[in-house]
Amino acid sequence: MTEPVELRRYQAAVWDEPVVMELGRAGRRGVVFPRPAGGVDLEGIPPGLRRKALPGLPEMSEPDVLRHYLHLSQQTLGMMGISLFGTCTMKYNARVNEAITALDDVAQLHPRQAEATLQGSLQIMHDLELNLRALSGMDRFVFQAAGGADAAFLHVCVTRAYHAARGELETRDEIITSIQSHPCNPATAATAGFKIVTLPLEENGYPSLDALKAAVSPRTAALMINNPDDMGIYNPDIAEWVRIVHEAGGLCFYDHANFNGVMSKIRARDLGFDACMFMLHKTFGAPKGGGGPAVGAYGCSEALLPYLPGPVLVKEDDGFHLRAGGPHSIGRVREFLGNLPQMIKAYAWIRAMGIEGIAEASDLSVLANNYMGKALARIRGVSCSHPHIDAWRLEMTRFSLETLERETGITAYDVQNRMVDYGVDAFWLAHEPWVIPQPFTPEAGEMWSKEDLDYWIAVLAKVCQEAYEDPERVRTAPHNHPIGRLDPAPLEDPARWATTWRAYKRKHGVE
Ligand SMILES: Cc1ncc(COP(=O)(O)O)c(C=O)c1O
């Protein structure tokens, strides 16, 4: 039962400071290095890589830099508060794991080091792989992909190589997925040249077997699906799905981004899947950084080994070796070995949790999600997707603010912006396309206390109440932050967006 919660008065620091590129003053220094005796030896640096002019960095003292970044850290839109972001499991990143990977033994490793000097790291990679094999039933894992979407891309490349090797690529050009799959599944498949067959959802929250049977054909190259999906709904017919796709000659890929609610309860290979991906940066306690400093661990059955990207890690009597991929290898998807510090953090997380701890974390995340679900359903204006489904949702639940919008004009986006005024992180709405109107998808996970969940629920209840009583306050939020509502238009306009200072100056005519 949710107890009455008193909301705290939150006000983010407002430093109103220019960006760091504008803070410098000519000649100001943080550290003054002695000039190298005998000058700088430029030999070995190709002429094309030598600077002709000094880099345009801001010139600042060390306290200036420290103060600036400290200020920035205080202006994070509630991200230092409770974060139930959703659709992307976010976990606390244990400090001890950060400390381990900051040690010189890890931080100073160079990917071109001789194999003999990398044996410790390779052993960790190998042991991590053994753990993931045990959790999935797969025969091999590779860690090159730098995120979940990257691992999905790896899979479509493997699918292409697999059918090409069998002389069937010309005819097998369709990948089946569901409207509820993460967009990276159809997007990566389309990038690799496949046509996408998207199955709609039925009343029970997943596509029907009949729809799947109608979709499969000799053109089917693969099924790419997540289960549970990010509405927390588990398709109990999944093994039959895999059987049907296999019968048609297609491969089956399990997007395991939503693994948190089923860790140690199901195994992708036992369900018949040929391949799966785990996100070390979500489920396994390494920091989140999708698409970049992350790891999409890709596991597959023996039949797909010839297609894996090299170098492949092998254990032999004299130690660990990195071997080139086989003749059908898809080649690299990323440079070097992948993101080693993230692998070490995930390995440390698995070892610290143990198999019982992992199972318990899964149970707790489902319990917390359903505890939260019951409380949210009591808030005026909030409804749950597929309310007729009686079963517990797994790792997360999709809710809707459709009623709130109809009755007050306040959208899920408005509510998201107002919640940060209470010092909690904004929730995530839903991936596109929205199959539920005005969606939001909080994910409780296993790490937040009951008090934290109750606080978060109370914030949402308060904002919904405000929507009925003072909608303007919600529509114009955030109010307790250094910046108000951002104009999203420049993000949609390549002529105006700027991801670097140089691009900003060019596009805005700044000298
Ligand atoms: C189901 C699912 N698959 C794939 C992805 C993509 O993962 P990443 O952000 O690591 O690229 C996500 C991310 O939200 C997801 O929820």
Short mmCIF file of C-alpha atoms and ligand atoms in Angstrom, two decimals:
data_model
loop_
_atom_site.label_atom_id
_atom_site.label_comp_id
_atom_site.label_asym_id
_atom_site.label_seq_id
_atom_site.Cartn_x
_atom_site.Cartn_y
_atom_site.Cartn_z
CA MET A 1 0.00 0.00 0.00
CA THR A 2 1.39 3.41 -0.94
CA GLU A 3 1.83 5.56 2.16
CA PRO A 4 1.23 9.33 2.10
CA VAL A 5 4.34 10.99 0.75
CA GLU A 6 5.41 14.55 1.37
CA LEU A 7 6.99 15.97 -1.78
CA ARG A 8 10.27 17.74 -1.26
CA ARG A 9 10.83 21.29 -2.44
CA TYR A 10 13.29 20.94 -5.28
CA GLN A 11 15.11 23.69 -7.09
CA ALA A 12 17.95 22.98 -9.48
CA ALA A 13 20.95 25.27 -9.42
CA VAL A 14 20.78 27.94 -12.11
CA TRP A 15 24.29 29.10 -12.96
CA ASP A 16 23.39 30.86 -16.18
CA GLU A 17 26.92 30.34 -17.41
CA PRO A 18 28.20 30.43 -21.00
CA VAL A 19 29.31 27.17 -22.61
CA VAL A 20 32.88 26.14 -21.87
CA MET A 21 34.07 27.23 -25.32
CA GLU A 22 33.16 30.80 -24.41
CA LEU A 23 34.63 30.79 -20.91
CA GLY A 24 38.34 30.83 -21.78
CA ARG A 25 40.70 33.81 -21.77
CA ALA A 26 43.80 33.97 -23.97
CA GLY A 27 46.88 32.81 -22.10
CA ARG A 28 45.11 31.37 -19.06
CA ARG A 29 46.50 27.95 -18.12
CA GLY A 30 45.62 25.02 -15.89
CA VAL A 31 48.92 23.17 -15.93
CA VAL A 32 52.13 24.55 -17.33
CA PHE A 33 54.23 21.70 -18.69
CA PRO A 34 58.00 22.11 -19.00
CA ARG A 35 59.21 22.31 -22.58
CA PRO A 36 60.82 19.02 -23.60
CA ALA A 37 64.59 19.24 -23.59
CA GLY A 38 65.84 18.96 -27.17
CA GLY A 39 62.51 19.92 -28.76
CA VAL A 40 59.69 17.69 -29.98
CA ASP A 41 60.50 14.82 -32.28
CA LEU A 42 57.86 14.81 -35.00
CA GLU A 43 59.42 11.97 -36.90
CA GLY A 44 56.93 9.16 -37.37
CA ILE A 45 53.92 11.48 -37.41
CA PRO A 46 52.70 11.63 -41.01
CA PRO A 47 52.74 15.23 -42.33
CA GLY A 48 49.00 15.09 -43.01
CA LEU A 49 48.34 14.50 -39.30
CA ARG A 50 50.51 17.39 -38.05
CA ARG A 51 48.66 20.49 -36.88
CA LYS A 52 49.25 23.68 -38.80
CA ALA A 53 47.63 25.83 -36.13
CA LEU A 54 46.95 25.45 -32.42
CA PRO A 55 43.62 23.78 -31.60
CA GLY A 56 40.88 26.28 -30.74
CA LEU A 57 40.47 25.05 -27.15
CA PRO A 58 39.21 27.32 -24.36
CA GLU A 59 42.16 28.50 -22.28
CA MET A 60 41.24 28.06 -18.64
CA SER A 61 42.66 27.53 -15.17
CA GLU A 62 42.10 24.21 -13.44
CA PRO A 63 39.61 25.64 -10.87
CA ASP A 64 37.65 27.25 -13.75
CA VAL A 65 37.29 23.87 -15.43
CA LEU A 66 36.40 22.08 -12.22
CA ARG A 67 33.81 24.69 -11.28
CA HIS A 68 32.28 24.65 -14.73
CA TYR A 69 31.74 20.88 -14.78
CA LEU A 70 30.51 20.87 -11.19
CA HIS A 71 27.93 23.48 -12.20
CA LEU A 72 26.89 21.42 -15.19
CA SER A 73 26.44 18.38 -12.96
CA GLN A 74 23.98 20.40 -10.87
CA GLN A 75 21.82 21.21 -13.87
CA THR A 76 20.84 17.73 -14.94
CA LEU A 77 17.02 17.90 -15.04
CA GLY A 78 16.54 15.65 -12.03
CA MET A 79 18.77 12.86 -13.31
CA MET A 80 20.51 12.73 -9.95
CA GLY A 81 17.14 11.91 -8.39
CA ILE A 82 15.05 8.80 -8.92
CA SER A 83 15.28 7.55 -12.49
CA LEU A 84 12.62 5.09 -13.67
CA PHE A 85 13.40 5.89 -17.27
CA GLY A 86 11.88 2.76 -18.86
CA THR A 87 12.24 0.72 -22.09
CA CYS A 88 15.95 0.76 -21.34
CA THR A 89 16.79 -0.87 -18.03
CA MET A 90 18.88 1.62 -16.08
CA LYS A 91 20.88 0.29 -13.17
CA TYR A 92 23.12 1.69 -10.54
CA ASN A 93 26.70 1.30 -11.68
CA ALA A 94 28.60 0.01 -8.66
CA ARG A 95 31.50 2.33 -7.77
CA VAL A 96 33.80 -0.62 -7.14
CA ASN A 97 33.45 -1.65 -10.79
CA GLU A 98 34.23 1.88 -11.92
CA ALA A 99 37.29 1.82 -9.65
CA ILE A 100 38.48 -1.51 -11.07
CA THR A 101 38.28 -0.31 -14.64
CA ALA A 102 40.02 2.95 -13.73
CA LEU A 103 43.09 0.99 -12.56
CA ASP A 104 46.11 1.26 -14.82
CA ASP A 105 45.87 -2.49 -15.50
CA VAL A 106 42.69 -1.81 -17.43
CA ALA A 107 42.77 1.87 -18.32
CA GLN A 108 46.27 1.75 -19.81
CA LEU A 109 45.71 -1.34 -21.95
CA HIS A 110 46.30 -0.80 -25.62
CA PRO A 111 44.25 -2.84 -28.07
CA ARG A 112 47.32 -3.44 -30.22
CA GLN A 113 49.26 -4.95 -27.32
CA ALA A 114 50.75 -8.39 -27.92
CA GLU A 115 48.26 -11.16 -27.18
CA ALA A 116 50.56 -12.64 -24.53
CA THR A 117 50.24 -9.44 -22.47
CA LEU A 118 46.42 -9.41 -22.69
CA GLN A 119 45.84 -12.82 -21.13
CA GLY A 120 44.07 -11.49 -18.00
CA SER A 121 41.62 -9.41 -20.01
CA LEU A 122 41.02 -12.23 -22.45
CA GLN A 123 40.31 -14.57 -19.55
CA ILE A 124 37.69 -12.12 -18.22
CA MET A 125 36.11 -11.94 -21.67
CA HIS A 126 36.09 -15.72 -21.84
CA ASP A 127 34.58 -16.14 -18.36
CA LEU A 128 31.98 -13.49 -19.13
CA GLU A 129 31.14 -15.44 -22.25
CA LEU A 130 30.73 -18.67 -20.26
CA ASN A 131 28.27 -16.90 -17.95
CA LEU A 132 26.25 -15.51 -20.84
CA ARG A 133 26.23 -18.92 -22.49
CA ALA A 134 24.81 -20.38 -19.27
CA LEU A 135 22.12 -17.68 -19.11
CA SER A 136 21.08 -18.08 -22.76
CA GLY A 137 22.01 -21.63 -23.78
CA MET A 138 23.86 -20.20 -26.81
CA ASP A 139 27.16 -21.73 -27.99
CA ARG A 140 29.22 -18.59 -28.55
CA PHE A 141 29.22 -14.88 -27.73
CA VAL A 142 31.05 -11.99 -29.31
CA PHE A 143 31.31 -8.55 -27.76
CA GLN A 144 32.24 -6.23 -30.60
CA ALA A 145 28.87 -4.53 -31.05
CA ALA A 146 28.78 -1.19 -29.26
CA GLY A 147 25.14 -1.36 -28.20
CA GLY A 148 21.86 -3.13 -28.73
CA ALA A 149 21.13 -1.63 -32.14
CA ASP A 150 24.68 -2.49 -33.21
CA ALA A 151 24.13 -6.13 -32.18
CA ALA A 152 20.88 -6.18 -34.16
CA PHE A 153 22.88 -4.95 -37.15
CA LEU A 154 25.47 -7.66 -36.51
CA HIS A 155 22.65 -10.18 -36.63
CA VAL A 156 21.22 -8.98 -39.94
CA CYS A 157 24.73 -9.18 -41.42
CA VAL A 158 25.04 -12.76 -40.10
CA THR A 159 21.59 -13.51 -41.57
CA ARG A 160 22.72 -12.20 -44.94
CA ALA A 161 25.95 -14.19 -44.88
CA TYR A 162 24.14 -17.35 -43.73
CA HIS A 163 21.62 -17.28 -46.58
CA ALA A 164 24.27 -16.20 -49.10
CA ALA A 165 26.41 -19.21 -48.17
CA ARG A 166 23.41 -21.44 -48.86
CA GLY A 167 22.73 -19.73 -52.19
CA GLU A 168 19.37 -18.42 -50.95
CA LEU A 169 19.99 -14.73 -50.41
CA GLU A 170 18.36 -13.77 -53.70
CA THR A 171 15.08 -15.36 -52.66
CA ARG A 172 15.16 -14.77 -48.91
CA ASP A 173 14.78 -11.05 -48.62
CA GLU A 174 12.18 -10.54 -45.87
CA ILE A 175 12.60 -10.06 -42.15
CA ILE A 176 9.56 -10.41 -39.92
CA THR A 177 9.12 -8.33 -36.82
CA SER A 178 6.27 -6.85 -34.79
CA ILE A 179 4.99 -3.28 -34.57
CA GLN A 180 6.06 -3.40 -30.92
CA SER A 181 9.71 -4.32 -31.61
CA HIS A 182 12.36 -1.73 -30.97
CA PRO A 183 12.85 0.32 -34.16
CA CYS A 184 16.45 -0.87 -34.43
CA ASN A 185 15.19 -4.27 -35.58
CA PRO A 186 13.39 -3.12 -38.74
CA ALA A 187 15.91 -0.29 -39.24
CA THR A 188 19.00 -2.50 -39.22
CA ALA A 189 17.24 -5.10 -41.38
CA ALA A 190 16.33 -2.43 -43.93
CA THR A 191 19.90 -1.08 -43.84
CA ALA A 192 21.16 -4.55 -44.73
CA GLY A 193 18.82 -4.63 -47.73
CA PHE A 194 15.92 -6.69 -46.39
CA LYS A 195 12.24 -5.93 -46.78
CA ILE A 196 10.36 -5.64 -43.49
CA VAL A 197 7.16 -7.50 -42.65
CA THR A 198 5.59 -5.89 -39.58
CA LEU A 199 2.98 -7.83 -37.63
CA PRO A 200 0.24 -5.89 -35.79
CA LEU A 201 -0.72 -6.57 -32.17
CA GLU A 202 -3.88 -8.37 -31.14
CA GLU A 203 -6.02 -7.72 -28.09
CA ASN A 204 -3.68 -9.84 -25.96
CA GLY A 205 -0.76 -7.49 -26.67
CA TYR A 206 1.20 -9.58 -29.19
CA PRO A 207 0.68 -10.64 -32.82
CA SER A 208 -1.35 -13.76 -33.53
CA LEU A 209 0.08 -17.06 -34.64
CA ASP A 210 -2.19 -16.83 -37.67
CA ALA A 211 -0.62 -13.52 -38.65
CA LEU A 212 2.82 -15.09 -38.36
CA LYS A 213 1.79 -18.13 -40.41
CA ALA A 214 0.44 -15.81 -43.12
CA ALA A 215 3.69 -13.82 -43.10
CA VAL A 216 6.23 -16.65 -43.36
CA SER A 217 7.17 -17.94 -46.79
CA PRO A 218 10.24 -19.07 -48.74
CA ARG A 219 11.15 -15.36 -48.75
CA THR A 220 11.56 -15.31 -44.95
CA ALA A 221 15.17 -14.66 -43.96
CA ALA A 222 14.65 -14.13 -40.22
CA LEU A 223 12.38 -13.25 -37.35
CA MET A 224 13.62 -10.43 -35.07
CA ILE A 225 11.58 -10.12 -31.91
CA ASN A 226 11.75 -9.19 -28.23
CA ASN A 227 9.80 -11.02 -25.55
CA PRO A 228 8.68 -9.71 -23.13
CA ASP A 229 8.34 -6.51 -25.08
CA ASP A 230 8.62 -3.11 -23.47
CA MET A 231 4.97 -3.25 -22.42
CA GLY A 232 6.02 -6.11 -20.14
CA ILE A 233 3.83 -8.59 -22.03
CA TYR A 234 5.22 -12.08 -22.61
CA ASN A 235 4.13 -14.01 -25.68
CA PRO A 236 3.62 -17.57 -24.37
CA ASP A 237 3.56 -19.01 -27.92
CA ILE A 238 7.11 -17.93 -28.63
CA ALA A 239 8.54 -21.46 -29.02
CA GLU A 240 5.84 -22.18 -31.60
CA TRP A 241 6.76 -18.94 -33.40
CA VAL A 242 10.35 -20.09 -33.64
CA ARG A 243 9.27 -23.51 -34.92
CA ILE A 244 7.13 -21.93 -37.67
CA VAL A 245 9.91 -19.62 -38.83
CA HIS A 246 12.45 -22.45 -38.81
CA GLU A 247 10.09 -24.63 -40.81
CA ALA A 248 10.04 -21.89 -43.45
CA GLY A 249 13.87 -21.80 -43.44
CA GLY A 250 14.34 -18.51 -41.56
CA LEU A 251 16.61 -17.68 -38.62
CA CYS A 252 15.25 -16.44 -35.27
CA PHE A 253 16.86 -13.57 -33.35
CA TYR A 254 15.91 -12.74 -29.76
CA ASP A 255 16.32 -9.06 -28.88
CA HIS A 256 16.88 -9.52 -25.15
CA ALA A 257 16.86 -5.84 -24.17
CA ASN A 258 13.97 -6.69 -21.86
CA PHE A 259 15.81 -9.54 -20.16
CA ASN A 260 15.56 -8.01 -16.69
CA GLY A 261 12.16 -9.52 -15.91
CA VAL A 262 13.09 -13.04 -17.05
CA MET A 263 16.75 -13.41 -16.05
CA SER A 264 17.48 -17.06 -15.24
CA LYS A 265 13.81 -17.98 -15.93
CA ILE A 266 14.03 -18.61 -19.68
CA ARG A 267 16.88 -19.26 -22.12
CA ALA A 268 16.78 -18.10 -25.71
CA ARG A 269 18.33 -21.29 -27.07
CA ASP A 270 15.92 -23.50 -25.10
CA LEU A 271 13.11 -21.65 -26.85
CA GLY A 272 14.76 -22.54 -30.16
CA PHE A 273 16.31 -19.14 -31.07
CA ASP A 274 19.43 -19.18 -33.25
CA ALA A 275 20.82 -15.95 -31.83
CA CYS A 276 20.20 -13.38 -29.13
CA MET A 277 21.69 -10.20 -27.78
CA PHE A 278 22.15 -9.05 -24.22
CA MET A 279 22.87 -5.47 -23.33
CA LEU A 280 25.74 -5.38 -20.85
CA HIS A 281 25.08 -1.63 -20.43
CA LYS A 282 21.50 -2.20 -19.32
CA THR A 283 20.81 -5.58 -17.82
CA PHE A 284 24.29 -6.34 -16.52
CA GLY A 285 25.00 -3.23 -14.50
CA ALA A 286 27.49 -1.49 -16.81
CA PRO A 287 26.80 2.19 -17.55
CA LYS A 288 24.18 3.00 -20.13
CA GLY A 289 25.49 4.42 -23.36
CA GLY A 290 23.51 2.93 -26.20
CA GLY A 291 25.01 3.09 -29.66
CA GLY A 292 28.39 4.21 -28.36
CA PRO A 293 30.33 3.23 -25.24
CA ALA A 294 28.18 0.18 -24.64
CA VAL A 295 28.21 -3.53 -25.45
CA GLY A 296 25.59 -5.53 -27.29
CA ALA A 297 26.73 -9.07 -26.49
CA TYR A 298 25.73 -11.25 -29.43
CA GLY A 299 25.23 -14.95 -28.80
CA CYS A 300 24.50 -17.62 -31.38
CA SER A 301 24.18 -21.31 -31.95
CA GLU A 302 26.95 -23.43 -33.42
CA ALA A 303 25.38 -23.24 -36.88
CA LEU A 304 26.12 -19.50 -37.05
CA LEU A 305 29.75 -19.68 -35.84
CA PRO A 306 31.24 -19.49 -39.38
CA TYR A 307 29.63 -16.07 -39.88
CA LEU A 308 30.74 -14.34 -36.67
CA PRO A 309 32.87 -11.20 -36.89
CA GLY A 310 36.54 -11.70 -36.13
CA PRO A 311 38.72 -11.69 -34.21
CA VAL A 312 37.16 -14.58 -32.30
CA LEU A 313 38.50 -15.41 -28.86
CA VAL A 314 39.59 -19.03 -28.44
CA LYS A 315 41.00 -20.88 -25.46
CA GLU A 316 43.83 -23.30 -26.19
CA ASP A 317 46.25 -25.24 -24.00
CA ASP A 318 48.80 -22.43 -24.03
CA GLY A 319 46.32 -19.65 -23.27
CA PHE A 320 43.83 -17.38 -25.01
CA HIS A 321 44.13 -16.37 -28.64
CA LEU A 322 42.39 -13.99 -31.00
CA ARG A 323 41.78 -15.72 -34.29
CA ALA A 324 40.59 -14.21 -37.54
CA GLY A 325 36.98 -14.91 -38.42
CA GLY A 326 36.20 -17.89 -40.68
CA PRO A 327 35.85 -17.79 -44.50
CA HIS A 328 32.19 -16.73 -44.20
CA SER A 329 32.84 -14.14 -41.47
CA ILE A 330 30.91 -10.91 -41.86
CA GLY A 331 34.10 -9.05 -40.96
CA ARG A 332 34.34 -6.52 -38.18
CA VAL A 333 31.41 -4.53 -36.90
CA ARG A 334 33.63 -2.48 -34.60
CA GLU A 335 37.29 -1.81 -34.08
CA PHE A 336 39.46 -4.02 -31.87
CA LEU A 337 37.79 -6.23 -29.21
CA GLY A 338 34.82 -4.04 -28.38
CA ASN A 339 34.41 -2.08 -25.18
CA LEU A 340 36.56 -3.98 -22.69
CA PRO A 341 35.92 -1.86 -19.54
CA GLN A 342 32.18 -2.42 -19.96
CA MET A 343 32.76 -6.17 -20.23
CA ILE A 344 34.79 -6.13 -17.03
CA LYS A 345 32.01 -4.23 -15.24
CA ALA A 346 29.37 -6.66 -16.47
CA TYR A 347 31.52 -9.62 -15.43
CA ALA A 348 32.02 -8.11 -11.97
CA TRP A 349 28.25 -7.52 -11.72
CA ILE A 350 27.49 -11.16 -12.60
CA ARG A 351 30.06 -12.48 -10.13
CA ALA A 352 28.87 -10.19 -7.35
CA MET A 353 25.23 -11.17 -7.92
CA GLY A 354 25.70 -14.91 -8.43
CA ILE A 355 22.98 -16.92 -10.09
CA GLU A 356 20.69 -16.69 -7.04
CA GLY A 357 21.18 -12.92 -6.92
CA ILE A 358 20.38 -12.60 -10.62
CA ALA A 359 17.19 -14.64 -10.19
CA GLU A 360 16.22 -12.54 -7.17
CA ALA A 361 16.89 -9.30 -9.05
CA SER A 362 14.53 -10.49 -11.74
CA ASP A 363 11.82 -11.34 -9.19
CA LEU A 364 12.28 -7.98 -7.47
CA SER A 365 12.05 -6.05 -10.73
CA VAL A 366 8.76 -7.77 -11.60
CA LEU A 367 7.42 -7.25 -8.08
CA ALA A 368 8.40 -3.57 -8.08
CA ASN A 369 6.87 -3.05 -11.52
CA ASN A 370 3.57 -4.57 -10.49
CA TYR A 371 3.53 -2.73 -7.15
CA MET A 372 4.03 0.50 -9.07
CA GLY A 373 1.44 -0.51 -11.69
CA LYS A 374 -1.29 -0.94 -9.09
CA ALA A 375 -0.58 2.49 -7.60
CA LEU A 376 -0.38 4.28 -10.97
CA ALA A 377 -3.69 2.79 -12.08
CA ARG A 378 -5.36 4.65 -9.17
CA ILE A 379 -4.22 8.07 -10.43
CA ARG A 380 -6.89 10.11 -12.19
CA GLY A 381 -6.09 10.45 -15.91
CA VAL A 382 -3.74 7.42 -16.03
CA SER A 383 -4.62 4.08 -17.61
CA CYS A 384 -2.69 0.92 -18.36
CA SER A 385 -2.30 -0.49 -21.86
CA HIS A 386 -4.34 -3.67 -22.45
CA PRO A 387 -6.17 -3.29 -19.11
CA HIS A 388 -8.09 -6.52 -19.64
CA ILE A 389 -4.87 -8.58 -19.31
CA ASP A 390 -4.97 -10.09 -15.89
CA ALA A 391 -1.45 -11.50 -15.74
CA TRP A 392 1.38 -9.61 -14.07
CA ARG A 393 3.46 -7.46 -16.38
CA LEU A 394 7.12 -8.35 -16.34
CA GLU A 395 9.96 -5.82 -16.34
CA MET A 396 7.87 -2.76 -17.20
CA THR A 397 4.37 -1.67 -18.16
CA ARG A 398 3.13 0.75 -20.76
CA PHE A 399 0.72 3.32 -19.37
CA SER A 400 -1.31 5.94 -21.16
CA LEU A 401 -2.26 9.55 -20.40
CA GLU A 402 -4.95 9.54 -23.08
CA THR A 403 -7.69 10.29 -20.53
CA LEU A 404 -5.65 13.08 -18.98
CA GLU A 405 -5.10 14.64 -22.38
CA ARG A 406 -8.77 14.35 -23.33
CA GLU A 407 -9.94 15.89 -20.04
CA THR A 408 -7.27 18.57 -19.57
CA GLY A 409 -5.35 19.01 -22.83
CA ILE A 410 -2.14 18.06 -21.01
CA THR A 411 0.05 15.60 -22.95
CA ALA A 412 2.50 12.95 -21.81
CA TYR A 413 5.27 15.29 -22.98
CA ASP A 414 3.93 18.05 -20.69
CA VAL A 415 3.80 15.67 -17.72
CA GLN A 416 7.34 14.50 -18.45
CA ASN A 417 8.54 18.11 -18.37
CA ARG A 418 6.73 18.89 -15.13
CA MET A 419 7.94 15.80 -13.23
CA VAL A 420 11.52 17.01 -13.33
CA ASP A 421 10.43 20.02 -11.27
CA TYR A 422 10.15 17.60 -8.35
CA GLY A 423 13.72 16.36 -8.74
CA VAL A 424 13.01 13.04 -10.43
CA ASP A 425 14.24 12.04 -13.86
CA ALA A 426 11.72 12.32 -16.69
CA PHE A 427 10.19 9.02 -17.78
CA TRP A 428 10.50 7.70 -21.29
CA LEU A 429 7.36 7.79 -23.39
CA ALA A 430 7.59 4.90 -25.91
CA HIS A 431 9.55 4.02 -28.98
CA GLU A 432 8.00 4.97 -32.29
CA PRO A 433 5.49 4.14 -33.59
CA TRP A 434 3.21 4.81 -30.63
CA VAL A 435 0.68 2.00 -30.54
CA ILE A 436 -0.75 3.38 -27.28
CA PRO A 437 -1.80 7.05 -27.28
CA GLN A 438 0.04 9.43 -24.93
CA PRO A 439 2.26 6.62 -23.67
CA PHE A 440 4.74 6.48 -20.83
CA THR A 441 6.82 3.53 -19.70
CA PRO A 442 8.44 3.72 -16.28
CA GLU A 443 10.69 0.82 -15.26
CA ALA A 444 11.18 0.21 -11.56
CA GLY A 445 13.98 -2.39 -11.80
CA GLU A 446 15.34 -4.14 -8.74
CA MET A 447 17.44 -1.40 -7.19
CA TRP A 448 15.05 1.32 -6.02
CA SER A 449 13.64 1.19 -2.51
CA LYS A 450 9.92 1.16 -1.77
CA GLU A 451 10.30 4.74 -0.50
CA ASP A 452 11.82 5.78 -3.83
CA LEU A 453 9.02 4.15 -5.80
CA ASP A 454 6.40 5.75 -3.54
CA TYR A 455 8.04 9.14 -4.02
CA TRP A 456 8.04 8.76 -7.80
CA ILE A 457 4.39 7.64 -7.79
CA ALA A 458 3.48 10.62 -5.60
CA VAL A 459 5.19 13.01 -8.03
CA LEU A 460 3.19 11.62 -10.94
CA ALA A 461 -0.03 11.83 -8.91
CA LYS A 462 0.75 15.45 -8.03
CA VAL A 463 1.45 16.42 -11.64
CA CYS A 464 -1.77 14.77 -12.84
CA GLN A 465 -3.67 16.64 -10.13
CA GLU A 466 -2.06 19.88 -11.30
CA ALA A 467 -3.15 19.05 -14.86
CA TYR A 468 -6.76 19.18 -13.70
CA GLU A 469 -6.35 22.18 -11.37
CA ASP A 470 -3.71 24.37 -12.99
CA PRO A 471 -2.93 23.01 -16.49
CA GLU A 472 -0.94 26.09 -17.50
CA ARG A 473 1.61 25.32 -14.77
CA VAL A 474 2.16 21.88 -16.30
CA ARG A 475 2.09 23.07 -19.91
CA THR A 476 4.85 25.62 -19.30
CA ALA A 477 7.10 23.36 -17.17
CA PRO A 478 9.87 22.91 -16.20
CA HIS A 479 10.00 25.86 -13.81
CA ASN A 480 12.64 24.81 -11.27
CA HIS A 481 15.45 24.30 -13.74
CA PRO A 482 18.10 26.37 -15.48
CA ILE A 483 16.30 26.03 -18.78
CA GLY A 484 12.63 25.99 -19.60
CA ARG A 485 11.08 23.91 -22.31
CA LEU A 486 13.35 23.37 -25.28
CA ASP A 487 12.18 24.09 -28.76
CA PRO A 488 12.49 20.67 -30.45
CA ALA A 489 12.42 22.20 -33.95
CA PRO A 490 16.24 22.58 -34.37
CA LEU A 491 16.64 18.88 -33.57
CA GLU A 492 14.53 18.05 -36.60
CA ASP A 493 16.33 20.48 -38.88
CA PRO A 494 19.77 19.51 -40.22
CA ALA A 495 20.37 23.12 -41.25
CA ARG A 496 20.17 24.18 -37.59
CA TRP A 497 21.42 21.29 -35.51
CA ALA A 498 25.01 21.42 -34.31
CA THR A 499 26.79 18.60 -32.56
CA THR A 500 30.12 20.41 -32.25
CA TRP A 501 31.16 23.94 -31.33
CA ARG A 502 32.69 24.39 -34.77
CA ALA A 503 29.38 23.41 -36.43
CA TYR A 504 27.49 25.75 -34.09
CA LYS A 505 29.73 28.68 -35.02
CA ARG A 506 29.40 27.93 -38.72
CA LYS A 507 25.63 27.57 -38.65
CA HIS A 508 24.99 30.56 -36.39
CA GLY A 509 27.56 32.87 -37.92
CA VAL A 510 29.47 33.19 -34.59
CA GLU A 511 33.04 34.50 -34.96
C1 LIG B 1 13.98 -3.69 -27.06
C2 LIG B 1 15.20 -2.87 -27.42
N1 LIG B 1 16.05 -3.33 -28.37
C3 LIG B 1 17.14 -2.61 -28.74
C4 LIG B 1 17.44 -1.39 -28.18
C5 LIG B 1 18.64 -0.62 -28.67
O1 LIG B 1 19.66 -0.62 -27.72
P1 LIG B 1 20.87 0.42 -27.69
O2 LIG B 1 20.29 1.68 -27.15
O3 LIG B 1 21.87 -0.20 -26.78
O4 LIG B 1 21.39 0.55 -29.08
C6 LIG B 1 16.60 -0.89 -27.17
C7 LIG B 1 16.89 0.42 -26.56
O5 LIG B 1 16.04 1.06 -26.00
C8 LIG B 1 15.46 -1.64 -26.78
O6 LIG B 1 14.62 -1.19 -25.82
#
